[in-house]
Amino acid sequence: MSDKVNGQWRLAARPSGDLKDTDLTWHEEPVPELKDGELRVRNVYLSVDPTNRIWMTDVEQYMPPVQIGEVMRGAAIGVVEESKNPEFSEGDVVQGVLGWQEYSVTDGAILVKIPSGLPFPLTAYMGLLGHIGATAYFGLLEIGEPKEGETVVVSAAAGAVGSIVGQIAKIKGCRVVGIAGTDEKCKWLTEELGFDAAVNRRSPDFRAQLKAACPDGIDVDFENAGGEILETILGLCNLKARVVLCGLISQYNADTPPPGPSNFPLILMKRLRVEGFIIIDYQPRFMEAIMQLGQWLGQGKLKYRVDLSEGLKTAPAALRDLFAGNNIGKRLVKVSDE
Ligand SMILES: NC(=O)c1ccc[n+]([C@@H]2O[C@H](COP(=O)([O-])OP(=O)(O)OC[C@H]3O[C@@H](n4cnc5c(N)ncnc54)[C@H](OP(=O)(O)O)[C@@H]3O)[C@@H](O)[C@H]2O)c1
């Protein structure tokens, strides 16, 4: 055993409703010595994603649920501290599903090396230039198929995925309307990111405001929220509109998902195309998205924001924050210094 101690969050119970302090337990154990073929990664940034809450449940999903007692699953970026694997050297920066822990001992099979000397900060590779940017890029462009002059609406618009979706839609010449949970976020979307309009989902006259912001109706809905937001949007969709079903965050805490949307028949009447997608299906094409997003970033056409939470012990609260809407941009937990 090495003398290093590994702090970890382990799943203690399947959450019911909002994530509770007792659903995860903090655990400390010695970091094991490396066997041949293994490497030890010191985790630096942990990505906190709404899907973490799905993985804690045993509902039907796109990956196996995290089992009770296991280290919580999570994507992270870290630095190789020691390696007995010829593919990796001390000092390499790597990215992968390294878990909610301070150190990961792995055979490196599913790790991606981040080349040194790249022009952007490491945090960018956990958001815009990582799985988040790819989600926005492929979801909008390949499923939403926006055309110049069309109206694109995006929910959770001031969050990680949504803030990028809206900017890509602007690059493609669309009218872009964001939906967010506070006036401050709406202001950021219109004044900093160039959205044409933004509507506070908590406004009592939300529907009227959204309708006014979309005078020509909605052609593409990039759906991150579901529930009442989706229902409102369906009512405003044009014939042949596309609904990109990226996420349903309003339902992830629900033990029994609510039925609906109640205006489901509008999908028929308006000939809508509603298509869900999971970004891991696009993994082989990630570089395509990252090259284009990096180019737009370098040209000043895209902005991104990182919302850092300090220390691994804050991870459960950082996740809970996503459901309270307390983040702006990509929520990361800083586990250790770069
Ligand atoms: N399909 C895929 O492969 C894929 C990949 C990545 C992410 N996603 C999905 O994309 C969505 C956004 O993920 P993200 O990582 O970018 O998170 P995020 O938008 O940075 O954070 C989540 C945001 O959701 C909003 N929200 C929370 N509860 C809500 C509710 N009840 N109703 C409406 N909005 C609510 C909050 O913003 P406001 O309070 O400002 O509304 C919050 O800031 C999630 O649904 C996620 O599951 C899907």
XYZ file of C-alpha atoms and ligand atoms in Angstrom:
386
model
C 0.000 0.000 0.000
C 1.219 3.544 -0.696
C 1.022 6.182 2.037
C -1.443 8.229 -0.038
C -5.042 8.345 1.128
C -7.800 8.327 -1.459
C -10.949 10.293 -0.558
C -13.991 8.952 -2.411
C -17.731 9.398 -2.629
C -19.539 6.051 -2.638
C -23.220 5.531 -3.374
C -24.941 4.624 -0.106
C -28.617 4.602 -1.145
C -30.756 5.074 -4.231
C -32.033 8.658 -3.886
C -35.729 9.398 -3.681
C -36.570 12.956 -4.729
C -33.820 15.534 -4.197
C -30.392 14.076 -3.493
C -29.881 13.811 0.278
C -26.637 13.941 2.288
C -27.147 10.302 3.291
C -27.345 9.052 -0.316
C -23.559 9.218 -0.662
C -20.880 8.510 1.940
C -17.376 9.907 2.150
C -14.861 7.098 2.346
C -11.066 7.148 2.767
C -8.733 4.276 1.925
C -5.046 3.865 1.073
C -4.192 4.120 -2.610
C -3.151 0.610 -3.719
C 0.322 -0.124 -5.120
C 0.356 -0.357 -8.918
C 0.410 -3.707 -10.664
C 2.037 -4.116 -14.077
C -0.072 -2.396 -16.740
C -1.665 0.057 -14.284
C -1.284 3.788 -13.723
C -2.304 6.165 -10.970
C -4.099 9.384 -11.866
C -4.461 12.349 -9.507
C -7.831 13.769 -10.442
C -7.914 17.514 -11.060
C -11.369 18.449 -12.379
C -14.513 16.345 -11.972
C -17.439 16.969 -14.290
C -20.764 17.243 -12.470
C -23.588 16.320 -14.823
C -27.367 15.965 -14.418
C -26.968 12.387 -15.654
C -25.082 11.544 -12.435
C -28.485 11.621 -10.741
C -29.852 9.124 -13.305
C -26.913 6.747 -12.721
C -27.762 6.690 -8.994
C -31.172 5.182 -9.756
C -32.017 1.769 -11.149
C -34.548 3.012 -13.707
C -34.075 1.809 -17.291
C -31.215 3.898 -18.689
C -28.400 3.942 -21.212
C -25.652 2.647 -18.878
C -25.702 0.227 -15.954
C -26.692 1.988 -12.743
C -23.979 2.627 -10.157
C -24.305 -0.120 -7.544
C -24.741 0.616 -3.848
C -21.299 0.760 -2.224
C -19.496 1.582 -5.476
C -17.440 4.727 -6.050
C -19.758 7.205 -7.760
C -19.196 7.249 -11.534
C -18.062 10.531 -13.053
C -15.962 11.952 -15.866
C -12.762 13.683 -14.828
C -9.480 15.003 -16.061
C -6.300 14.292 -14.159
C -2.524 13.971 -14.183
C -0.657 10.664 -14.275
C 1.464 10.492 -11.131
C 2.941 7.039 -11.614
C 2.693 4.535 -14.433
C 3.491 0.873 -14.950
C 1.729 1.018 -18.311
C 4.001 1.708 -21.308
C 1.279 3.788 -22.996
C 1.336 6.441 -20.253
C 4.069 8.465 -18.583
C 4.255 10.519 -15.419
C 2.898 14.000 -16.127
C 0.492 12.960 -18.909
C -2.891 14.695 -18.704
C -5.702 12.198 -19.198
C -9.479 12.250 -19.374
C -12.011 9.512 -18.755
C -14.519 8.043 -16.359
C -12.241 8.326 -13.341
C -14.946 8.543 -10.670
C -15.743 10.741 -7.697
C -12.381 10.183 -6.029
C -9.047 11.909 -5.525
C -6.942 9.183 -7.153
C -7.844 6.574 -9.745
C -5.853 3.406 -10.329
C -6.676 2.126 -13.797
C -5.348 0.049 -16.687
C -5.864 3.118 -18.886
C -8.056 1.228 -21.348
C -10.652 3.954 -21.698
C -8.484 7.001 -21.022
C -7.860 9.699 -23.604
C -4.596 11.660 -23.470
C -4.881 15.436 -23.718
C -1.861 16.585 -25.751
C 0.406 19.155 -24.087
C 0.764 22.678 -25.455
C -2.892 23.141 -26.386
C -4.071 26.741 -26.616
C -6.998 26.558 -24.155
C -7.183 26.034 -20.364
C -7.706 22.478 -19.099
C -11.206 23.325 -17.925
C -12.251 23.897 -21.558
C -11.661 20.204 -22.275
C -14.220 19.295 -19.599
C -16.915 21.379 -21.261
C -16.926 23.163 -24.589
C -14.101 21.031 -26.018
C -15.327 17.785 -24.471
C -18.566 15.826 -24.121
C -20.598 18.988 -23.495
C -19.556 20.739 -26.694
C -20.046 17.521 -28.663
C -23.566 17.164 -27.241
C -24.476 20.688 -28.314
C -22.829 20.321 -31.715
C -24.204 16.960 -32.876
C -27.575 17.380 -31.158
C -28.277 20.728 -32.749
C -26.711 20.271 -36.161
C -27.436 16.613 -36.908
C -30.777 16.161 -35.169
C -32.156 19.710 -35.078
C -30.974 20.520 -38.632
C -31.434 24.284 -38.152
C -31.662 26.430 -41.258
C -30.757 30.086 -41.595
C -33.616 32.323 -40.469
C -35.347 29.615 -38.421
C -36.176 30.046 -34.745
C -34.312 27.806 -32.305
C -35.412 27.578 -28.667
C -33.183 26.029 -26.003
C -34.039 25.258 -22.377
C -31.491 25.278 -19.509
C -29.933 27.820 -21.864
C -27.467 29.285 -19.366
C -26.148 25.846 -18.481
C -23.254 23.916 -19.976
C -24.927 22.408 -23.046
C -27.597 25.072 -23.584
C -25.207 28.033 -23.655
C -23.218 26.377 -26.453
C -26.298 25.260 -28.415
C -27.575 28.844 -28.602
C -24.248 30.201 -29.799
C -23.906 27.540 -32.510
C -27.436 28.323 -33.666
C -26.459 32.014 -33.914
C -23.394 31.077 -35.986
C -25.793 29.212 -38.295
C -27.908 32.356 -38.767
C -30.924 31.416 -36.651
C -33.089 33.474 -34.322
C -32.192 32.076 -30.882
C -34.368 32.181 -27.798
C -33.089 30.855 -24.479
C -35.076 29.703 -21.472
C -33.374 30.060 -18.083
C -34.294 30.219 -14.414
C -33.270 33.756 -13.414
C -33.240 37.259 -14.897
C -29.464 37.394 -14.329
C -28.996 34.321 -16.532
C -31.329 35.769 -19.193
C -29.272 38.957 -19.221
C -26.046 36.956 -19.666
C -27.566 35.105 -22.612
C -28.666 38.207 -24.488
C -25.941 40.667 -23.485
C -22.879 38.389 -23.475
C -23.699 35.398 -25.670
C -25.730 37.152 -28.365
C -29.049 35.305 -27.943
C -31.880 37.277 -29.583
C -34.127 36.847 -26.549
C -34.248 34.976 -23.259
C -37.231 34.144 -21.092
C -37.282 33.388 -17.364
C -39.064 30.038 -16.920
C -40.202 31.147 -13.458
C -42.119 34.192 -14.754
C -45.861 33.925 -14.137
C -46.494 34.791 -17.800
C -43.780 32.478 -19.127
C -45.899 31.196 -22.018
C -46.892 34.686 -23.172
C -43.266 35.833 -22.976
C -42.012 32.847 -24.936
C -44.696 33.382 -27.581
C -43.723 37.036 -27.907
C -40.051 36.063 -28.216
C -40.900 33.672 -31.084
C -43.089 35.772 -33.402
C -42.588 33.298 -36.267
C -43.137 30.209 -34.106
C -40.503 27.597 -33.196
C -38.676 25.475 -35.781
C -36.159 23.710 -33.547
C -36.526 22.936 -29.855
C -33.310 21.830 -28.143
C -34.965 20.250 -25.137
C -32.995 19.981 -21.916
C -35.828 20.319 -19.410
C -39.050 18.497 -20.351
C -42.257 18.817 -18.326
C -44.165 22.075 -18.553
C -41.442 23.703 -20.635
C -41.698 21.031 -23.327
C -45.480 21.245 -23.225
C -45.384 25.015 -23.738
C -42.909 24.684 -26.589
C -44.973 22.009 -28.390
C -47.843 24.479 -28.424
C -45.678 27.067 -30.195
C -43.970 24.742 -32.690
C -44.396 25.246 -36.415
C -45.352 22.479 -38.833
C -42.440 20.062 -39.316
C -40.496 21.465 -36.373
C -37.754 19.300 -34.844
C -37.564 18.535 -31.127
C -34.055 17.494 -30.125
C -34.580 15.468 -26.966
C -31.286 15.977 -25.180
C -32.425 15.872 -21.546
C -35.403 15.939 -19.204
C -33.858 17.412 -16.082
C -37.242 18.395 -14.630
C -37.963 14.665 -14.189
C -34.674 13.164 -12.961
C -35.595 13.624 -9.284
C -39.091 12.191 -9.734
C -39.677 8.691 -8.368
C -42.569 8.317 -10.798
C -42.171 10.409 -13.937
C -45.270 12.516 -14.586
C -47.410 11.466 -17.559
C -47.402 13.745 -20.537
C -46.874 16.084 -22.198
C -50.648 16.406 -22.216
C -50.574 17.964 -25.703
C -48.777 14.911 -27.182
C -51.296 14.855 -30.119
C -49.659 18.057 -31.413
C -46.722 15.887 -32.488
C -49.133 14.293 -34.945
C -51.085 17.404 -35.935
C -47.967 19.500 -36.570
C -45.949 16.588 -38.063
C -43.157 17.187 -35.566
C -40.018 15.075 -35.424
C -39.026 14.277 -31.836
C -35.695 12.489 -31.573
C -33.716 11.522 -28.519
C -29.976 11.005 -28.592
C -27.171 10.023 -26.231
C -23.818 11.588 -26.941
C -21.778 8.434 -26.365
C -23.145 7.168 -29.702
C -21.146 9.961 -31.361
C -17.865 9.138 -29.570
C -16.051 8.038 -32.757
C -16.773 11.467 -34.276
C -15.880 13.645 -31.262
C -12.772 15.086 -32.900
C -14.912 16.526 -35.728
C -16.934 18.539 -33.210
C -13.961 19.538 -31.088
C -11.948 20.796 -34.076
C -14.856 22.984 -35.240
C -15.701 24.247 -31.749
C -12.005 25.002 -31.088
C -11.840 26.958 -34.341
C -14.931 29.013 -33.428
C -13.517 29.589 -29.938
C -10.212 30.768 -31.392
C -12.086 33.110 -33.763
C -13.991 34.628 -30.847
C -17.333 33.286 -32.136
C -17.965 31.159 -29.051
C -17.707 31.898 -25.341
C -17.859 29.444 -22.502
C -18.122 29.793 -18.758
C -16.870 27.443 -16.048
C -18.606 27.293 -12.677
C -16.055 25.827 -10.229
C -16.868 24.209 -6.924
C -13.810 23.828 -4.672
C -12.850 20.407 -3.320
C -14.163 16.887 -3.905
C -16.175 17.053 -0.708
C -18.444 19.605 -2.414
C -19.419 17.184 -5.226
C -22.854 16.146 -3.883
C -23.817 19.779 -3.234
C -22.465 20.749 -6.658
C -24.751 18.160 -8.245
C -27.742 19.267 -6.178
C -27.085 22.819 -7.408
C -27.784 21.774 -11.007
C -31.321 20.871 -9.970
C -31.770 24.159 -8.140
C -30.403 26.046 -11.150
C -27.543 27.524 -9.123
C -24.943 27.088 -11.845
C -24.100 29.302 -14.801
C -22.132 27.477 -17.484
C -20.288 24.212 -16.911
C -20.235 23.036 -13.308
C -16.926 21.379 -12.381
C -15.487 20.319 -9.063
C -11.847 21.193 -8.548
C -10.347 18.115 -6.906
C -6.682 19.192 -6.827
C -4.341 21.807 -8.300
C -3.371 21.468 -11.946
N -28.335 13.349 -24.366
C -27.085 13.473 -23.958
O -26.178 12.755 -24.368
C -26.756 14.546 -22.956
C -25.435 14.918 -22.679
C -25.215 15.954 -21.759
C -26.294 16.553 -21.131
N -27.549 16.136 -21.398
C -28.719 16.771 -20.800
O -28.671 18.146 -21.109
C -29.312 18.887 -20.092
C -28.375 19.980 -19.611
O -27.214 19.372 -19.060
P -25.968 20.270 -18.615
O -24.883 19.349 -18.248
O -25.744 21.315 -19.624
O -26.527 20.911 -17.267
P -26.722 22.455 -16.977
O -27.657 22.990 -18.002
O -25.409 23.111 -16.825
O -27.432 22.447 -15.554
C -28.737 22.062 -15.425
C -29.714 23.250 -15.567
O -31.018 22.720 -15.732
C -31.956 23.684 -15.322
N -33.001 23.028 -14.536
C -32.853 22.374 -13.351
N -34.039 21.908 -12.907
C -34.961 22.279 -13.839
C -36.367 22.113 -13.954
N -37.070 21.459 -13.033
N -36.969 22.629 -15.041
C -36.285 23.292 -15.981
N -34.950 23.482 -15.927
C -34.296 22.981 -14.882
C -31.216 24.711 -14.475
O -31.144 25.929 -15.218
P -32.276 27.072 -15.095
O -32.669 27.126 -13.647
O -31.561 28.259 -15.550
O -33.387 26.660 -15.994
C -29.811 24.136 -14.351
O -28.829 25.122 -14.307
C -29.698 17.887 -18.999
O -31.036 17.511 -19.183
C -28.782 16.714 -19.282
O -29.291 15.496 -18.802
C -27.794 15.140 -22.291
